[in-house]
Amino acid sequence: MDAIFNNEYLQFIRQHNGAEIRNGYYDISEQKSSYVRYFIEIEDIANHISLMADNETSKYFFPFALGSGGTYFLMKKKGDACIYYYDSDYMGQMRYRRLPKVSMLS
């Protein structure tokens, strides 16, 4: 996976690789909320990319956490370190949206 990670993220993923999340509810918008079920194990990210079956999205993003109802939380492979919400029920760029900066473990 052609991605560049900063040291803070590498340290985080070493501590939480595959961890389930308690109280991981997150407001996506005023009308929609989701929750983080668990962080995807590093070894399983490629499998989840293939399950997404979305070449356009997987070209720029990778899933790092599984949400409710088959949704994903994504990060860009290069560039900003923001979190994006991905829902395959939507088409095109509406499938993912940038989320406000927040601690997902609080």
PDB file of N, CA, C and O in Angstrom, residues 6-67:
ATOM      1  N   ASN A   6       2.775   9.546   9.416  1.00  0.00           N
ATOM      2  CA  ASN A   6       3.614  10.284  10.349  1.00  0.00           C
ATOM      3  C   ASN A   6       3.852   9.433  11.598  1.00  0.00           C
ATOM      4  O   ASN A   6       3.168   8.423  11.826  1.00  0.00           O
ATOM      5  N   ASN A   7       4.818   9.802  12.409  1.00  0.00           N
ATOM      6  CA  ASN A   7       5.184   9.013  13.597  1.00  0.00           C
ATOM      7  C   ASN A   7       4.046   8.887  14.587  1.00  0.00           C
ATOM      8  O   ASN A   7       3.882   7.849  15.222  1.00  0.00           O
ATOM      9  N   GLU A   8       3.240   9.946  14.727  1.00  0.00           N
ATOM     10  CA  GLU A   8       2.120   9.905  15.665  1.00  0.00           C
ATOM     11  C   GLU A   8       1.131   8.797  15.288  1.00  0.00           C
ATOM     12  O   GLU A   8       0.667   8.049  16.135  1.00  0.00           O
ATOM     13  N   TYR A   9       0.797   8.683  13.999  1.00  0.00           N
ATOM     14  CA  TYR A   9      -0.121   7.637  13.559  1.00  0.00           C
ATOM     15  C   TYR A   9       0.497   6.259  13.727  1.00  0.00           C
ATOM     16  O   TYR A   9      -0.170   5.323  14.180  1.00  0.00           O
ATOM     17  N   LEU A  10       1.761   6.106  13.386  1.00  0.00           N
ATOM     18  CA  LEU A  10       2.423   4.803  13.542  1.00  0.00           C
ATOM     19  C   LEU A  10       2.395   4.345  14.991  1.00  0.00           C
ATOM     20  O   LEU A  10       2.127   3.173  15.284  1.00  0.00           O
ATOM     21  N   GLN A  11       2.635   5.258  15.897  1.00  0.00           N
ATOM     22  CA  GLN A  11       2.598   4.930  17.326  1.00  0.00           C
ATOM     23  C   GLN A  11       1.172   4.545  17.747  1.00  0.00           C
ATOM     24  O   GLN A  11       0.957   3.579  18.476  1.00  0.00           O
ATOM     25  N   PHE A  12       0.188   5.291  17.252  1.00  0.00           N
ATOM     26  CA  PHE A  12      -1.208   5.009  17.573  1.00  0.00           C
ATOM     27  C   PHE A  12      -1.607   3.619  17.093  1.00  0.00           C
ATOM     28  O   PHE A  12      -2.198   2.834  17.829  1.00  0.00           O
ATOM     29  N   ILE A  13      -1.282   3.286  15.843  1.00  0.00           N
ATOM     30  CA  ILE A  13      -1.724   2.009  15.278  1.00  0.00           C
ATOM     31  C   ILE A  13      -1.021   0.833  15.942  1.00  0.00           C
ATOM     32  O   ILE A  13      -1.601  -0.245  16.085  1.00  0.00           O
ATOM     33  N   ARG A  14       0.201   1.018  16.387  1.00  0.00           N
ATOM     34  CA  ARG A  14       0.885  -0.065  17.119  1.00  0.00           C
ATOM     35  C   ARG A  14       0.153  -0.387  18.414  1.00  0.00           C
ATOM     36  O   ARG A  14       0.075  -1.539  18.822  1.00  0.00           O
ATOM     37  N   GLN A  15      -0.413   0.633  19.053  1.00  0.00           N
ATOM     38  CA  GLN A  15      -1.122   0.435  20.316  1.00  0.00           C
ATOM     39  C   GLN A  15      -2.538  -0.095  20.119  1.00  0.00           C
ATOM     40  O   GLN A  15      -3.073  -0.776  20.983  1.00  0.00           O
ATOM     41  N   HIS A  16      -3.174   0.223  18.985  1.00  0.00           N
ATOM     42  CA  HIS A  16      -4.596  -0.075  18.801  1.00  0.00           C
ATOM     43  C   HIS A  16      -4.890  -0.973  17.606  1.00  0.00           C
ATOM     44  O   HIS A  16      -6.044  -1.062  17.178  1.00  0.00           O
ATOM     45  N   ASN A  17      -3.909  -1.653  17.057  1.00  0.00           N
ATOM     46  CA  ASN A  17      -4.078  -2.498  15.885  1.00  0.00           C
ATOM     47  C   ASN A  17      -5.142  -3.570  16.140  1.00  0.00           C
ATOM     48  O   ASN A  17      -4.970  -4.451  16.972  1.00  0.00           O
ATOM     49  N   GLY A  18      -6.286  -3.466  15.441  1.00  0.00           N
ATOM     50  CA  GLY A  18      -7.360  -4.441  15.589  1.00  0.00           C
ATOM     51  C   GLY A  18      -8.248  -4.246  16.803  1.00  0.00           C
ATOM     52  O   GLY A  18      -9.142  -5.044  17.055  1.00  0.00           O
ATOM     53  N   ALA A  19      -8.053  -3.171  17.566  1.00  0.00           N
ATOM     54  CA  ALA A  19      -8.807  -2.959  18.805  1.00  0.00           C
ATOM     55  C   ALA A  19     -10.267  -2.625  18.531  1.00  0.00           C
ATOM     56  O   ALA A  19     -10.587  -1.905  17.595  1.00  0.00           O
ATOM     57  N   GLU A  20     -11.151  -3.159  19.377  1.00  0.00           N
ATOM     58  CA  GLU A  20     -12.557  -2.783  19.334  1.00  0.00           C
ATOM     59  C   GLU A  20     -12.711  -1.462  20.076  1.00  0.00           C
ATOM     60  O   GLU A  20     -11.953  -1.163  20.991  1.00  0.00           O
ATOM     61  N   ILE A  21     -13.699  -0.685  19.680  1.00  0.00           N
ATOM     62  CA  ILE A  21     -13.913   0.641  20.246  1.00  0.00           C
ATOM     63  C   ILE A  21     -15.175   0.623  21.108  1.00  0.00           C
ATOM     64  O   ILE A  21     -16.220   0.144  20.675  1.00  0.00           O
ATOM     65  N   ARG A  22     -15.065   1.159  22.287  1.00  0.00           N
ATOM     66  CA  ARG A  22     -16.238   1.346  23.148  1.00  0.00           C
ATOM     67  C   ARG A  22     -16.673   2.798  23.028  1.00  0.00           C
ATOM     68  O   ARG A  22     -15.849   3.694  22.996  1.00  0.00           O
ATOM     69  N   ASN A  23     -17.962   3.014  22.959  1.00  0.00           N
ATOM     70  CA  ASN A  23     -18.508   4.367  22.850  1.00  0.00           C
ATOM     71  C   ASN A  23     -17.922   5.114  21.658  1.00  0.00           C
ATOM     72  O   ASN A  23     -17.562   6.272  21.766  1.00  0.00           O
ATOM     73  N   GLY A  24     -17.829   4.458  20.524  1.00  0.00           N
ATOM     74  CA  GLY A  24     -17.257   5.057  19.329  1.00  0.00           C
ATOM     75  C   GLY A  24     -18.277   5.738  18.439  1.00  0.00           C
ATOM     76  O   GLY A  24     -18.104   5.762  17.227  1.00  0.00           O
ATOM     77  N   TYR A  25     -19.347   6.286  19.018  1.00  0.00           N
ATOM     78  CA  TYR A  25     -20.375   6.950  18.210  1.00  0.00           C
ATOM     79  C   TYR A  25     -19.862   8.284  17.708  1.00  0.00           C
ATOM     80  O   TYR A  25     -19.135   8.988  18.398  1.00  0.00           O
ATOM     81  N   TYR A  26     -20.263   8.615  16.489  1.00  0.00           N
ATOM     82  CA  TYR A  26     -19.765   9.813  15.852  1.00  0.00           C
ATOM     83  C   TYR A  26     -20.862  10.412  14.985  1.00  0.00           C
ATOM     84  O   TYR A  26     -21.497   9.707  14.207  1.00  0.00           O
ATOM     85  N   ASP A  27     -21.113  11.719  15.118  1.00  0.00           N
ATOM     86  CA  ASP A  27     -22.075  12.414  14.260  1.00  0.00           C
ATOM     87  C   ASP A  27     -21.402  12.736  12.933  1.00  0.00           C
ATOM     88  O   ASP A  27     -20.418  13.481  12.890  1.00  0.00           O
ATOM     89  N   ILE A  28     -21.917  12.160  11.869  1.00  0.00           N
ATOM     90  CA  ILE A  28     -21.393  12.399  10.530  1.00  0.00           C
ATOM     91  C   ILE A  28     -21.936  13.730  10.005  1.00  0.00           C
ATOM     92  O   ILE A  28     -21.229  14.511   9.394  1.00  0.00           O
ATOM     93  N   SER A  29     -23.201  13.953  10.258  1.00  0.00           N
ATOM     94  CA  SER A  29     -23.868  15.208   9.901  1.00  0.00           C
ATOM     95  C   SER A  29     -25.019  15.373  10.886  1.00  0.00           C
ATOM     96  O   SER A  29     -25.199  14.554  11.786  1.00  0.00           O
ATOM     97  N   GLU A  30     -25.818  16.418  10.682  1.00  0.00           N
ATOM     98  CA  GLU A  30     -26.967  16.611  11.573  1.00  0.00           C
ATOM     99  C   GLU A  30     -27.985  15.480  11.430  1.00  0.00           C
ATOM    100  O   GLU A  30     -28.706  15.170  12.358  1.00  0.00           O
ATOM    101  N   GLN A  31     -28.039  14.862  10.243  1.00  0.00           N
ATOM    102  CA  GLN A  31     -29.018  13.812   9.981  1.00  0.00           C
ATOM    103  C   GLN A  31     -28.468  12.406  10.141  1.00  0.00           C
ATOM    104  O   GLN A  31     -29.226  11.448  10.173  1.00  0.00           O
ATOM    105  N   LYS A  32     -27.165  12.247  10.247  1.00  0.00           N
ATOM    106  CA  LYS A  32     -26.574  10.907  10.202  1.00  0.00           C
ATOM    107  C   LYS A  32     -25.506  10.751  11.263  1.00  0.00           C
ATOM    108  O   LYS A  32     -24.709  11.642  11.496  1.00  0.00           O
ATOM    109  N   SER A  33     -25.516   9.582  11.889  1.00  0.00           N
ATOM    110  CA  SER A  33     -24.444   9.240  12.819  1.00  0.00           C
ATOM    111  C   SER A  33     -23.999   7.807  12.531  1.00  0.00           C
ATOM    112  O   SER A  33     -24.681   7.062  11.848  1.00  0.00           O
ATOM    113  N   SER A  34     -22.850   7.467  13.038  1.00  0.00           N
ATOM    114  CA  SER A  34     -22.295   6.135  12.861  1.00  0.00           C
ATOM    115  C   SER A  34     -21.462   5.830  14.090  1.00  0.00           C
ATOM    116  O   SER A  34     -21.377   6.647  15.002  1.00  0.00           O
ATOM    117  N   TYR A  35     -20.883   4.680  14.115  1.00  0.00           N
ATOM    118  CA  TYR A  35     -19.945   4.376  15.189  1.00  0.00           C
ATOM    119  C   TYR A  35     -18.801   3.540  14.645  1.00  0.00           C
ATOM    120  O   TYR A  35     -18.943   2.839  13.656  1.00  0.00           O
ATOM    121  N   VAL A  36     -17.667   3.686  15.292  1.00  0.00           N
ATOM    122  CA  VAL A  36     -16.484   2.915  14.928  1.00  0.00           C
ATOM    123  C   VAL A  36     -16.575   1.595  15.672  1.00  0.00           C
ATOM    124  O   VAL A  36     -16.617   1.575  16.902  1.00  0.00           O
ATOM    125  N   ARG A  37     -16.645   0.497  14.933  1.00  0.00           N
ATOM    126  CA  ARG A  37     -16.706  -0.824  15.564  1.00  0.00           C
ATOM    127  C   ARG A  37     -15.336  -1.268  16.021  1.00  0.00           C
ATOM    128  O   ARG A  37     -15.159  -1.706  17.147  1.00  0.00           O
ATOM    129  N   TYR A  38     -14.353  -1.195  15.110  1.00  0.00           N
ATOM    130  CA  TYR A  38     -12.985  -1.574  15.475  1.00  0.00           C
ATOM    131  C   TYR A  38     -11.995  -1.029  14.458  1.00  0.00           C
ATOM    132  O   TYR A  38     -12.363  -0.696  13.341  1.00  0.00           O
ATOM    133  N   PHE A  39     -10.757  -0.916  14.883  1.00  0.00           N
ATOM    134  CA  PHE A  39      -9.676  -0.542  13.982  1.00  0.00           C
ATOM    135  C   PHE A  39      -9.253  -1.780  13.211  1.00  0.00           C
ATOM    136  O   PHE A  39      -9.094  -2.854  13.788  1.00  0.00           O
ATOM    137  N   ILE A  40      -9.083  -1.632  11.924  1.00  0.00           N
ATOM    138  CA  ILE A  40      -8.703  -2.754  11.068  1.00  0.00           C
ATOM    139  C   ILE A  40      -7.238  -3.083  11.309  1.00  0.00           C
ATOM    140  O   ILE A  40      -6.392  -2.190  11.345  1.00  0.00           O
ATOM    141  N   GLU A  41      -6.942  -4.362  11.474  1.00  0.00           N
ATOM    142  CA  GLU A  41      -5.553  -4.776  11.647  1.00  0.00           C
ATOM    143  C   GLU A  41      -4.775  -4.434  10.379  1.00  0.00           C
ATOM    144  O   GLU A  41      -5.287  -4.571   9.264  1.00  0.00           O
ATOM    145  N   ILE A  42      -3.556  -3.991  10.559  1.00  0.00           N
ATOM    146  CA  ILE A  42      -2.724  -3.577   9.423  1.00  0.00           C
ATOM    147  C   ILE A  42      -2.676  -4.670   8.359  1.00  0.00           C
ATOM    148  O   ILE A  42      -2.804  -4.401   7.168  1.00  0.00           O
ATOM    149  N   GLU A  43      -2.545  -5.918   8.785  1.00  0.00           N
ATOM    150  CA  GLU A  43      -2.443  -7.038   7.843  1.00  0.00           C
ATOM    151  C   GLU A  43      -3.723  -7.250   7.047  1.00  0.00           C
ATOM    152  O   GLU A  43      -3.715  -7.922   6.021  1.00  0.00           O
ATOM    153  N   ASP A  44      -4.848  -6.686   7.498  1.00  0.00           N
ATOM    154  CA  ASP A  44      -6.149  -6.922   6.875  1.00  0.00           C
ATOM    155  C   ASP A  44      -6.635  -5.734   6.037  1.00  0.00           C
ATOM    156  O   ASP A  44      -7.697  -5.796   5.429  1.00  0.00           O
ATOM    157  N   ILE A  45      -5.864  -4.650   6.000  1.00  0.00           N
ATOM    158  CA  ILE A  45      -6.293  -3.461   5.251  1.00  0.00           C
ATOM    159  C   ILE A  45      -6.478  -3.772   3.770  1.00  0.00           C
ATOM    160  O   ILE A  45      -7.479  -3.381   3.168  1.00  0.00           O
ATOM    161  N   ALA A  46      -5.548  -4.502   3.162  1.00  0.00           N
ATOM    162  CA  ALA A  46      -5.662  -4.832   1.731  1.00  0.00           C
ATOM    163  C   ALA A  46      -6.940  -5.614   1.440  1.00  0.00           C
ATOM    164  O   ALA A  46      -7.604  -5.387   0.421  1.00  0.00           O
ATOM    165  N   ASN A  47      -7.319  -6.510   2.334  1.00  0.00           N
ATOM    166  CA  ASN A  47      -8.558  -7.267   2.165  1.00  0.00           C
ATOM    167  C   ASN A  47      -9.768  -6.336   2.186  1.00  0.00           C
ATOM    168  O   ASN A  47     -10.681  -6.474   1.369  1.00  0.00           O
ATOM    169  N   HIS A  48      -9.780  -5.381   3.096  1.00  0.00           N
ATOM    170  CA  HIS A  48     -10.903  -4.440   3.172  1.00  0.00           C
ATOM    171  C   HIS A  48     -10.945  -3.524   1.956  1.00  0.00           C
ATOM    172  O   HIS A  48     -12.036  -3.155   1.502  1.00  0.00           O
ATOM    173  N   ILE A  49      -9.786  -3.163   1.419  1.00  0.00           N
ATOM    174  CA  ILE A  49      -9.762  -2.369   0.186  1.00  0.00           C
ATOM    175  C   ILE A  49     -10.446  -3.139  -0.932  1.00  0.00           C
ATOM    176  O   ILE A  49     -11.259  -2.588  -1.677  1.00  0.00           O
ATOM    177  N   SER A  50     -10.174  -4.434  -1.043  1.00  0.00           N
ATOM    178  CA  SER A  50     -10.817  -5.230  -2.096  1.00  0.00           C
ATOM    179  C   SER A  50     -12.309  -5.413  -1.823  1.00  0.00           C
ATOM    180  O   SER A  50     -13.106  -5.453  -2.760  1.00  0.00           O
ATOM    181  N   LEU A  51     -12.714  -5.498  -0.564  1.00  0.00           N
ATOM    182  CA  LEU A  51     -14.136  -5.609  -0.232  1.00  0.00           C
ATOM    183  C   LEU A  51     -14.898  -4.336  -0.603  1.00  0.00           C
ATOM    184  O   LEU A  51     -16.066  -4.393  -0.969  1.00  0.00           O
ATOM    185  N   MET A  52     -14.224  -3.193  -0.497  1.00  0.00           N
ATOM    186  CA  MET A  52     -14.865  -1.936  -0.870  1.00  0.00           C
ATOM    187  C   MET A  52     -15.185  -1.920  -2.363  1.00  0.00           C
ATOM    188  O   MET A  52     -16.161  -1.303  -2.768  1.00  0.00           O
ATOM    189  N   ALA A  53     -14.370  -2.588  -3.170  1.00  0.00           N
ATOM    190  CA  ALA A  53     -14.575  -2.680  -4.626  1.00  0.00           C
ATOM    191  C   ALA A  53     -14.834  -1.301  -5.238  1.00  0.00           C
ATOM    192  O   ALA A  53     -15.750  -1.120  -6.031  1.00  0.00           O
ATOM    193  N   ASP A  54     -14.022  -0.336  -4.841  1.00  0.00           N
ATOM    194  CA  ASP A  54     -14.161   1.036  -5.312  1.00  0.00           C
ATOM    195  C   ASP A  54     -12.771   1.538  -5.687  1.00  0.00           C
ATOM    196  O   ASP A  54     -12.058   2.086  -4.854  1.00  0.00           O
ATOM    197  N   ASN A  55     -12.392   1.301  -6.938  1.00  0.00           N
ATOM    198  CA  ASN A  55     -11.039   1.644  -7.383  1.00  0.00           C
ATOM    199  C   ASN A  55     -10.725   3.124  -7.257  1.00  0.00           C
ATOM    200  O   ASN A  55      -9.602   3.495  -6.937  1.00  0.00           O
ATOM    201  N   GLU A  56     -11.694   3.981  -7.526  1.00  0.00           N
ATOM    202  CA  GLU A  56     -11.460   5.424  -7.442  1.00  0.00           C
ATOM    203  C   GLU A  56     -11.120   5.842  -6.009  1.00  0.00           C
ATOM    204  O   GLU A  56     -10.165   6.562  -5.765  1.00  0.00           O
ATOM    205  N   THR A  57     -11.899   5.369  -5.049  1.00  0.00           N
ATOM    206  CA  THR A  57     -11.643   5.716  -3.653  1.00  0.00           C
ATOM    207  C   THR A  57     -10.343   5.092  -3.168  1.00  0.00           C
ATOM    208  O   THR A  57      -9.520   5.760  -2.534  1.00  0.00           O
ATOM    209  N   SER A  58     -10.111   3.820  -3.464  1.00  0.00           N
ATOM    210  CA  SER A  58      -8.915   3.143  -2.960  1.00  0.00           C
ATOM    211  C   SER A  58      -7.628   3.655  -3.616  1.00  0.00           C
ATOM    212  O   SER A  58      -6.538   3.386  -3.125  1.00  0.00           O
ATOM    213  N   LYS A  59      -7.742   4.407  -4.687  1.00  0.00           N
ATOM    214  CA  LYS A  59      -6.567   5.016  -5.309  1.00  0.00           C
ATOM    215  C   LYS A  59      -5.968   6.093  -4.390  1.00  0.00           C
ATOM    216  O   LYS A  59      -4.755   6.266  -4.342  1.00  0.00           O
ATOM    217  N   TYR A  60      -6.815   6.790  -3.638  1.00  0.00           N
ATOM    218  CA  TYR A  60      -6.370   7.908  -2.808  1.00  0.00           C
ATOM    219  C   TYR A  60      -6.514   7.670  -1.305  1.00  0.00           C
ATOM    220  O   TYR A  60      -5.889   8.360  -0.503  1.00  0.00           O
ATOM    221  N   PHE A  61      -7.363   6.712  -0.909  1.00  0.00           N
ATOM    222  CA  PHE A  61      -7.663   6.487   0.500  1.00  0.00           C
ATOM    223  C   PHE A  61      -7.429   5.028   0.887  1.00  0.00           C
ATOM    224  O   PHE A  61      -7.395   4.155   0.025  1.00  0.00           O
ATOM    225  N   PHE A  62      -7.326   4.779   2.192  1.00  0.00           N
ATOM    226  CA  PHE A  62      -7.324   3.405   2.696  1.00  0.00           C
ATOM    227  C   PHE A  62      -8.203   3.361   3.944  1.00  0.00           C
ATOM    228  O   PHE A  62      -8.283   4.324   4.696  1.00  0.00           O
ATOM    229  N   PRO A  63      -8.895   2.245   4.161  1.00  0.00           N
ATOM    230  CA  PRO A  63      -9.728   2.106   5.360  1.00  0.00           C
ATOM    231  C   PRO A  63      -8.859   1.745   6.564  1.00  0.00           C
ATOM    232  O   PRO A  63      -7.977   0.902   6.469  1.00  0.00           O
ATOM    233  N   PHE A  64      -9.111   2.395   7.690  1.00  0.00           N
ATOM    234  CA  PHE A  64      -8.376   2.049   8.907  1.00  0.00           C
ATOM    235  C   PHE A  64      -9.304   1.602  10.026  1.00  0.00           C
ATOM    236  O   PHE A  64      -8.859   1.023  11.009  1.00  0.00           O
ATOM    237  N   ALA A  65     -10.617   1.847   9.852  1.00  0.00           N
ATOM    238  CA  ALA A  65     -11.589   1.424  10.867  1.00  0.00           C
ATOM    239  C   ALA A  65     -12.895   1.062  10.179  1.00  0.00           C
ATOM    240  O   ALA A  65     -13.270   1.649   9.161  1.00  0.00           O
ATOM    241  N   LEU A  66     -13.587   0.078  10.751  1.00  0.00           N
ATOM    242  CA  LEU A  66     -14.879  -0.358  10.238  1.00  0.00           C
ATOM    243  C   LEU A  66     -15.970   0.295  11.067  1.00  0.00           C
ATOM    244  O   LEU A  66     -15.907   0.298  12.301  1.00  0.00           O
ATOM    245  N   GLY A  67     -16.950   0.872  10.368  1.00  0.00           N
ATOM    246  CA  GLY A  67     -18.069   1.524  11.039  1.00  0.00           C
ATOM    247  C   GLY A  67     -19.310   0.657  11.021  1.00  0.00           C
ATOM    248  O   GLY A  67     -19.275  -0.521  10.643  1.00  0.00           O
TER     249      GLY A  67
END
